[in-house]
C-alpha cells in the first residue's frame, strides 16, 4: 500500500481502518504485524554502503597532475637505483627527490580522505531525528514504549504534547479540541500547523495541504490524538528526503576552480610530454652516433650513460613544469579564507566551497529563519488613552525572543494607565507559551505568537517598580490575576479566552470602532498579524459559542501570520543587485505571506506586478520546461511558495543546467536535498536542523542572509588572491621549463638538478604564494558582475605574459651559468676571484667531447672559504665542477621568483599604486623563503644534499643585478594590459 495507491489523507478514517483491517481500540494483532513487516520491513532509514577508506585513498590519485608526479617519482627512483648499483654507493641524495614527491602525494591523499569521510553525515543526522519509542495499541493492549523501529503500516499510535512522530500517520481521533504539529523543519511553514481528522478531498495535494497527516520527525506542540500508521522507514516523507539527499550527492560536481585546474593539468600533460620528448630527441647526437655507407647507417655507437643522462634532464623538466606546491598552497589559502569567513559568522565546512562562493550567480534563499528571524515579535501597540478617546500607537523595537532586544518607543513603563495595564495583563495571563535559554540561544515552548506576547510584557514592565527588580513581569501579572478556566485557541474559534476572578467592561462607541478597523486594515496590509485584546465580565452572546455555525462566528477574523524580516536583509538584497547576483526565495509558507515578506525586504518594489515572478511550487512545476527556463533566466527576484523538497531540487537543478552557480540556503530537513545538490549549500547555525547542517557546505553562525552576501565578497577576494599566486607559481614554473629546455637545446651541462627544482617549487615558492592570499580586496569587488563558470583560468594574454616572464627567467638562469664558465666579469663584477678556469662558449656547448680536447686542464677553485674543488679528470669540470655555476643559477631562480611575487600583488596595477607594504605578509614570506635558500647554501649537510656551495658578496651582487629587471619587465606588460582593458571598455561603451 504505497502512497500512490493509498492516499490516506483523501480517505475517511473508517476507510483507512478498513484498508488495514484494524480497529482503533484493538490495534493490529501479532500475526498481522508479522505479515506487514514482511511486506514493508522495519521502520528505519536505510543504511548507505560507504566506500572503504582504502578506496577513498586510491581515488585521491585520480588527477592528471598527480599522475604525472607519480611517473616522475617512479622514473627518478629507478634512475637513482641504477646509479647506486653502478657506483656501489648508497646514493642517498639521489633518493631525496622521489621520496619528497611521494610524501607530498600521500599527505594530499590523506587530507582528501579526511574531507570525504565527513561528507555524508547528513544521513546519520536524519536517523537521529527518528524517535526511539511510542505508545502503540497491539492485540487490544496499550504498549507504552514500543520501539519505533517495530512499527508497521496499520499500527494504532497515541501521540501527545512533546512526542516526536515515529512514522507518517493519518490522524484518526483528536483527544483534545486542537492538535498542533511543529513541522517547519519538514515543510518550511513558519508556525505550528493545526491538524484535523476530516479528509482532504484531493488525491494529489502538496505536503502542507495534508492537514490530517502527521509526519515522521515532526513534533506535537499542542494537544493529543490517535493515529493510524501509513508509511514507515524509507516510504515515509523523511525517508524520501534521505533518497533525495543520496541522489543529490551522486550529482555533486567539481568546483569551478577544480574544473579549471583539471583542464590546466590536462593541457600541461600534453605540453610536458611533448617538450620532454623534444629535449631527449634533440640531444640524440650525444648518445647515438653512426656513419653512412651507401646510404645506410653503419658503425652505430650507442652510449647508455649519455642516453640516461639526457633522460634524467627530461625528467627534471617534468619536475620543473609541475607546480608541486600548488595543491598545498591552494589548501592553505582556502584554510585562511575559512578563518576570515568564520570571523564574519560564515563557517565553511568544505575548503573548496570558499572559492565556489565567490562566483555565485544565484542565491536561492529559504524565507523562514533566513530572510526572517523565525521568531514572532510584536511590532506595535495601538490603544486608546486612559480617560480620553485619543488613539495612541507605540512602535516596538526588536525582532527576537530576547526581551533586551529593543524596547517600546516613548514608553514610560512605571506610569501605565488602566488601558495599558489591561494590555499587559491579558498578554501575560491569556498565554501558555514559555521562553527558555538553550546556551546563548533563546528557544520557545508553545506557540510563537504567545511567546511574542510574553516578550512584549517583559518590555512593558509592571506598575510596581520594586517588583520589577525581583520577579519577571509575566510572573507578576499571572500571580496578580487568578486564572479559573481556558477556552483555548483552535481552528474553529480562532481566539483564546480565559476567565478571570476580577475584571471590568470597557465601553466602545462607533467612532472608536471605525478607528480601530481602519488601523487594523492599515496594519494588515503590511503583512502584520493583528490581534485584538479585550476583557469583559459577561460573555454575553459568546457564552454558548459552539463552533462555526454559531451566529456570532462572523465576528471572529482569520488574520495572516507575521514573521518579521531581518533589518539587514534589504541592504543585502541591494548589494546582490549591485554584484549581479539574482535572489530567488523558495519557501514552504503561504503565497501571500511570502509575497508580503519579499516586498518588505525590497526584493520586489511596492505595487510591483508579481505576474511571472511569484509561483507556488505546484504552479511552477506544471509549466513546460522551456517556460520554466524562461522564467528563471529573466533578471530580477522570484518567489516560490508552498515548495516541497522535490520542487527546491528541481529549481536548483534547472539553474545549474543553465550554467548558473547556485547557492541554496535552508534550515529544515526539507531543505537538505537541495542543499546537497547546490554548488553551495548554506545552513542556519542557530535554527537549522543537524540534517541541514551536515548536508551543507557552509553554516551561518548568525542565521543572517546578509552574512551570505558578505561571504560572497570574501569568496571573490579569495579567488582573486588565488589567481595571483597561481599566476606567480605558473610563471615561475614556465621559467624553470624554459631554462631546462635552453640547457638541452644549446647543449650545455644541466644548470639545475631535479632535487633543486623540487626544493624551489615546494619550499621557497610556497611562503610567498601563500602570503599572496592576504592581498587586500578591491574596493569595488561587490560592484562587479560574478565571473562566468566558463571563464578560463589562463586566457591568451595571460599566457603570453607567462611566456614573456618565463623566457626572461629561463634566459637569466641559463645565462649566469654560461657567464660563470666563459666570462671573467659582468658589469664590472669580478667573477674569477675563486680561481676557476674559463672556457669558450663553443667548448661549453661541446663539453661531452672534452676527452678529445688537446692540452685541456681545469684549475682547482675555492668555494666557501676553506673548501677546494679539484679534479682528477679535467672533464669532471663540467660535472662535479659545475657546483658553483649551478648554485648561481639556482640563486638567480630564487631571487627572480621573490621579485616576481611582488609583481603578483596585482594583475593590472603597478607597484607604484599597489606597493609591497599593502601586504606585509608577503614581505615576511619573501624573507622566510630567501632565508631558507641561504640555509641550504650555508649549512654543509644541506649543501651536500642539494649539491650547492656558499656564495660570496660579489656573486650575490651578480645574482641581484640579473634578477631585478623582472620587475621592470612586468611593469611594462601591466601598462599594455591596462591599455587593452581601456580599449575594450571604450568599444563596449
mmCIF file of C-alpha atoms in Angstrom, residues 371-530:
data_model
loop_
_atom_site.group_PDB
_atom_site.id
_atom_site.type_symbol
_atom_site.label_atom_id
_atom_site.label_comp_id
_atom_site.label_asym_id
_atom_site.label_seq_id
_atom_site.Cartn_x
_atom_site.Cartn_y
_atom_site.Cartn_z
ATOM 1 C CA UNK A 371 15.230 36.344 5.468
ATOM 2 C CA UNK A 372 13.095 36.443 8.587
ATOM 3 C CA UNK A 373 14.036 35.810 12.207
ATOM 4 C CA UNK A 374 11.773 32.731 12.536
ATOM 5 C CA UNK A 375 10.707 34.411 15.776
ATOM 6 C CA UNK A 376 7.383 36.164 16.138
ATOM 7 C CA UNK A 377 7.608 39.645 17.586
ATOM 8 C CA UNK A 378 5.208 42.466 18.390
ATOM 9 C CA UNK A 379 5.779 45.434 16.068
ATOM 10 C CA UNK A 380 3.405 47.994 17.584
ATOM 11 C CA UNK A 381 0.688 48.532 20.191
ATOM 12 C CA UNK A 382 -2.446 50.532 19.438
ATOM 13 C CA UNK A 383 -4.656 51.651 22.320
ATOM 14 C CA UNK A 384 -6.904 54.481 23.346
ATOM 15 C CA UNK A 385 -5.949 56.967 26.055
ATOM 16 C CA UNK A 386 -6.731 56.483 29.701
ATOM 17 C CA UNK A 387 -9.632 58.903 30.222
ATOM 18 C CA UNK A 388 -9.929 60.115 26.620
ATOM 19 C CA UNK A 389 -10.660 58.544 23.285
ATOM 20 C CA UNK A 390 -7.384 59.760 21.788
ATOM 21 C CA UNK A 391 -5.656 56.879 19.938
ATOM 22 C CA UNK A 392 -2.037 56.038 20.763
ATOM 23 C CA UNK A 393 0.491 53.997 18.751
ATOM 24 C CA UNK A 394 3.607 52.618 20.440
ATOM 25 C CA UNK A 395 6.202 51.172 17.998
ATOM 26 C CA UNK A 396 8.031 48.174 19.477
ATOM 27 C CA UNK A 397 11.672 47.534 18.563
ATOM 28 C CA UNK A 398 13.352 44.140 18.337
ATOM 29 C CA UNK A 399 12.696 41.044 16.221
ATOM 30 C CA UNK A 400 13.681 38.181 18.530
ATOM 31 C CA UNK A 401 12.511 36.438 21.687
ATOM 32 C CA UNK A 402 15.078 38.339 23.727
ATOM 33 C CA UNK A 403 13.291 40.956 25.915
ATOM 34 C CA UNK A 404 16.508 43.006 25.842
ATOM 35 C CA UNK A 405 16.365 43.175 22.024
ATOM 36 C CA UNK A 406 14.917 46.651 21.555
ATOM 37 C CA UNK A 407 12.307 48.461 23.602
ATOM 38 C CA UNK A 408 8.941 50.204 23.309
ATOM 39 C CA UNK A 409 9.436 53.643 21.781
ATOM 40 C CA UNK A 410 8.383 56.570 24.019
ATOM 41 C CA UNK A 411 7.406 54.147 26.785
ATOM 42 C CA UNK A 412 7.137 55.139 30.415
ATOM 43 C CA UNK A 413 6.949 51.719 31.975
ATOM 44 C CA UNK A 414 6.104 52.868 35.509
ATOM 45 C CA UNK A 415 3.231 55.128 34.513
ATOM 46 C CA UNK A 416 0.829 52.723 32.800
ATOM 47 C CA UNK A 417 -2.817 53.722 32.774
ATOM 48 C CA UNK A 418 -5.654 51.213 33.101
ATOM 49 C CA UNK A 419 -5.741 50.505 29.341
ATOM 50 C CA UNK A 420 -2.049 49.656 29.142
ATOM 51 C CA UNK A 421 -2.223 47.619 32.326
ATOM 52 C CA UNK A 422 -5.022 45.600 30.752
ATOM 53 C CA UNK A 423 -2.911 45.002 27.656
ATOM 54 C CA UNK A 424 -0.038 43.679 29.785
ATOM 55 C CA UNK A 425 -2.350 41.580 31.952
ATOM 56 C CA UNK A 426 -4.150 39.957 29.012
ATOM 57 C CA UNK A 427 -0.892 39.188 27.162
ATOM 58 C CA UNK A 428 0.607 37.600 30.276
ATOM 59 C CA UNK A 429 -2.404 35.618 31.523
ATOM 60 C CA UNK A 430 -4.014 34.535 28.251
ATOM 61 C CA UNK A 431 -0.811 32.740 27.350
ATOM 62 C CA UNK A 432 0.574 29.183 27.519
ATOM 63 C CA UNK A 433 3.977 29.780 25.899
ATOM 64 C CA UNK A 434 7.338 29.550 27.595
ATOM 65 C CA UNK A 435 10.751 31.015 26.739
ATOM 66 C CA UNK A 436 13.953 29.391 27.922
ATOM 67 C CA UNK A 437 17.670 29.753 27.271
ATOM 68 C CA UNK A 438 19.467 26.978 25.385
ATOM 69 C CA UNK A 439 23.065 28.103 25.798
ATOM 70 C CA UNK A 440 23.160 31.562 24.236
ATOM 71 C CA UNK A 441 20.069 30.939 22.108
ATOM 72 C CA UNK A 442 16.538 31.694 23.320
ATOM 73 C CA UNK A 443 14.032 28.988 22.419
ATOM 74 C CA UNK A 444 10.258 28.691 22.793
ATOM 75 C CA UNK A 445 7.778 26.140 24.012
ATOM 76 C CA UNK A 446 4.226 26.583 22.818
ATOM 77 C CA UNK A 447 3.011 28.940 20.127
ATOM 78 C CA UNK A 448 5.318 31.625 18.654
ATOM 79 C CA UNK A 449 2.551 34.247 18.786
ATOM 80 C CA UNK A 450 2.054 33.746 22.508
ATOM 81 C CA UNK A 451 5.838 33.810 23.038
ATOM 82 C CA UNK A 452 5.945 37.192 21.273
ATOM 83 C CA UNK A 453 3.254 38.500 23.628
ATOM 84 C CA UNK A 454 5.270 37.334 26.644
ATOM 85 C CA UNK A 455 8.291 39.229 25.351
ATOM 86 C CA UNK A 456 6.106 42.312 24.945
ATOM 87 C CA UNK A 457 5.005 42.063 28.601
ATOM 88 C CA UNK A 458 8.649 41.937 29.718
ATOM 89 C CA UNK A 459 9.328 45.092 27.692
ATOM 90 C CA UNK A 460 6.240 46.830 29.148
ATOM 91 C CA UNK A 461 7.268 46.187 32.753
ATOM 92 C CA UNK A 462 4.906 46.391 35.751
ATOM 93 C CA UNK A 463 3.408 49.294 37.708
ATOM 94 C CA UNK A 464 5.328 48.190 40.806
ATOM 95 C CA UNK A 465 8.956 49.297 40.344
ATOM 96 C CA UNK A 466 10.166 47.252 43.334
ATOM 97 C CA UNK A 467 8.628 44.069 41.978
ATOM 98 C CA UNK A 468 10.230 44.619 38.576
ATOM 99 C CA UNK A 469 13.670 44.111 40.031
ATOM 100 C CA UNK A 470 12.708 40.912 41.854
ATOM 101 C CA UNK A 471 10.439 38.985 39.509
ATOM 102 C CA UNK A 472 9.776 38.643 35.779
ATOM 103 C CA UNK A 473 6.883 40.785 34.573
ATOM 104 C CA UNK A 474 4.800 37.878 33.245
ATOM 105 C CA UNK A 475 5.048 36.139 36.594
ATOM 106 C CA UNK A 476 3.934 39.340 38.361
ATOM 107 C CA UNK A 477 0.806 39.625 36.237
ATOM 108 C CA UNK A 478 -0.128 35.924 36.451
ATOM 109 C CA UNK A 479 0.230 35.986 40.221
ATOM 110 C CA UNK A 480 -1.898 39.141 40.379
ATOM 111 C CA UNK A 481 -4.745 37.591 38.352
ATOM 112 C CA UNK A 482 -6.320 34.237 39.166
ATOM 113 C CA UNK A 483 -6.958 32.049 36.127
ATOM 114 C CA UNK A 484 -10.081 29.898 36.534
ATOM 115 C CA UNK A 485 -10.500 28.329 33.110
ATOM 116 C CA UNK A 486 -9.412 28.381 29.494
ATOM 117 C CA UNK A 487 -11.183 28.389 26.152
ATOM 118 C CA UNK A 488 -8.134 27.510 24.028
ATOM 119 C CA UNK A 489 -7.383 28.735 20.539
ATOM 120 C CA UNK A 490 -8.364 26.319 17.780
ATOM 121 C CA UNK A 491 -9.017 26.323 14.047
ATOM 122 C CA UNK A 492 -12.721 26.953 14.697
ATOM 123 C CA UNK A 493 -12.738 29.586 17.417
ATOM 124 C CA UNK A 494 -9.644 31.457 16.112
ATOM 125 C CA UNK A 495 -9.321 33.050 19.528
ATOM 126 C CA UNK A 496 -8.277 32.196 23.054
ATOM 127 C CA UNK A 497 -10.029 33.352 26.234
ATOM 128 C CA UNK A 498 -9.544 32.954 29.939
ATOM 129 C CA UNK A 499 -11.981 33.561 32.769
ATOM 130 C CA UNK A 500 -10.618 35.881 35.460
ATOM 131 C CA UNK A 501 -11.674 36.301 39.015
ATOM 132 C CA UNK A 502 -11.802 40.063 38.575
ATOM 133 C CA UNK A 503 -12.433 42.223 35.560
ATOM 134 C CA UNK A 504 -14.467 45.101 34.144
ATOM 135 C CA UNK A 505 -16.172 46.145 30.929
ATOM 136 C CA UNK A 506 -14.639 48.727 28.594
ATOM 137 C CA UNK A 507 -17.284 50.576 26.554
ATOM 138 C CA UNK A 508 -16.611 51.233 22.837
ATOM 139 C CA UNK A 509 -18.599 53.709 20.715
ATOM 140 C CA UNK A 510 -18.938 53.762 16.912
ATOM 141 C CA UNK A 511 -16.160 56.320 16.380
ATOM 142 C CA UNK A 512 -13.711 54.145 18.286
ATOM 143 C CA UNK A 513 -14.821 51.090 16.329
ATOM 144 C CA UNK A 514 -14.233 52.799 12.963
ATOM 145 C CA UNK A 515 -10.809 53.999 14.087
ATOM 146 C CA UNK A 516 -9.865 50.507 15.232
ATOM 147 C CA UNK A 517 -10.994 48.984 11.927
ATOM 148 C CA UNK A 518 -9.025 51.500 9.868
ATOM 149 C CA UNK A 519 -5.896 50.854 11.949
ATOM 150 C CA UNK A 520 -6.461 47.124 11.526
ATOM 151 C CA UNK A 521 -6.732 47.433 7.747
ATOM 152 C CA UNK A 522 -3.609 49.590 7.613
ATOM 153 C CA UNK A 523 -1.510 47.142 9.656
ATOM 154 C CA UNK A 524 -2.835 44.022 7.917
ATOM 155 C CA UNK A 525 -1.800 45.419 4.530
ATOM 156 C CA UNK A 526 1.804 45.394 5.761
ATOM 157 C CA UNK A 527 1.750 41.660 6.388
ATOM 158 C CA UNK A 528 1.275 42.113 10.146
ATOM 159 C CA UNK A 529 -0.781 39.688 12.141
ATOM 160 C CA UNK A 530 -3.277 41.799 14.073
#
